[in-house]
C-alpha positions as MATLAB code, in Angstrom:
seq = 'MDILQKMNHLKRPPILVRAAKEGALRYQRRAHLKRFFGETPPTQSKDVLGQLLRLEDQSNDQRLAETADYSVTRHVDILIALIGEAQIFRASQS';
ca = [
     -21.373  -16.824   -4.125;
     -21.244  -13.959   -1.645;
     -18.156  -12.885    0.251;
     -18.963  -14.744    3.482;
     -19.678  -17.958    1.572;
     -16.278  -17.634   -0.097;
     -14.678  -17.322    3.325;
     -16.581  -20.338    4.631;
     -15.268  -22.448    1.761;
     -11.591  -21.696    2.376;
      -9.654  -24.860    3.148;
      -6.449  -24.069    4.974;
      -4.143  -26.087    7.236;
      -5.627  -26.366   10.731;
      -2.545  -24.835   12.345;
      -2.966  -21.634   10.284;
      -6.663  -21.467   11.139;
      -6.063  -22.018   14.856;
      -3.395  -19.321   14.957;
      -5.667  -16.902   13.092;
      -8.653  -17.583   15.350;
      -6.495  -16.954   18.402;
      -5.162  -13.733   16.887;
      -8.646  -12.593   15.892;
      -9.577  -12.426   19.580;
      -7.335   -9.343   19.753;
      -8.160   -7.941   16.303;
      -7.722   -4.178   16.106;
      -9.074   -2.997   12.795;
      -6.963    0.125   12.380;
      -3.646   -1.524   13.239;
      -4.250   -4.704   11.254;
      -5.569   -3.064    8.112;
      -2.749   -0.525    8.127;
      -0.348   -3.408    7.464;
      -2.080   -4.235    4.206;
      -3.568   -0.959    2.996;
      -1.443    1.779    4.517;
      -2.996    4.790    6.212;
      -6.215    4.762    4.181;
      -7.853    1.334    4.252;
     -11.251    0.863    2.632;
     -14.020    1.890    5.003;
     -16.603   -0.762    4.155;
     -16.051   -4.236    5.613;
     -17.357   -5.857    2.421;
     -14.698   -4.035    0.362;
     -12.010   -4.915    2.890;
     -13.070   -8.560    2.839;
     -12.830   -8.716   -0.943;
      -9.338   -7.249   -0.953;
      -8.213   -9.434    1.945;
      -9.515  -12.534    0.156;
      -7.373  -11.632   -2.855;
      -4.320  -11.158   -0.602;
      -5.043  -14.453    1.129;
      -5.350  -16.252   -2.218;
      -1.937  -14.883   -3.196;
      -0.429  -15.978    0.110;
      -1.951  -19.420   -0.195;
      -0.684  -19.775   -3.761;
       2.813  -18.916   -2.496;
       2.446  -21.474    0.297;
       1.378  -24.213   -2.091;
       4.157  -23.365   -4.550;
       6.652  -23.262   -1.665;
       8.075  -19.980   -2.937;
      10.912  -18.302   -1.072;
       8.843  -15.155   -0.536;
       6.038  -16.972    1.321;
       5.586  -15.648    4.840;
       3.556  -17.713    7.283;
       3.383  -14.664    9.565;
       1.836  -12.525    6.829;
      -0.548  -15.333    5.896;
      -1.772  -15.642    9.483;
      -2.058  -11.835    9.728;
      -4.274  -11.817    6.635;
      -6.414  -14.610    8.074;
      -6.728  -12.709   11.371;
      -7.949   -9.647    9.486;
     -10.372  -11.779    7.449;
     -11.895  -13.265   10.584;
     -12.085   -9.876   12.315;
     -13.646   -8.158    9.312;
     -16.122  -10.985    8.819;
     -17.278  -10.503   12.402;
     -17.696   -6.759   11.821;
     -19.529   -7.392    8.541;
     -21.881   -9.967   10.101;
     -22.673   -7.593   12.969;
     -23.483   -4.798   10.511;
     -25.922   -7.099    8.673;
     -27.940   -7.835   11.825;
];
């Protein structure tokens, strides 16, 4: 399964998805990726997507386990970046 198929098969609560889609309208690659990767994020969208999917899986696992360190804000931020990077990746494939 390729990276975009993995993204398409994510099943998340509608409220998280709606918030992320709204946030993705204002996605700024440099600022968003800096939150997760520091000053030197991966340069290829495919690499970024893979790493973001791992972060999102971790966040979702925390959500499902109802751990104290789960952050809905961080989870939505990751989803925003995933949506934004997927758009960049799709555009580069055209």
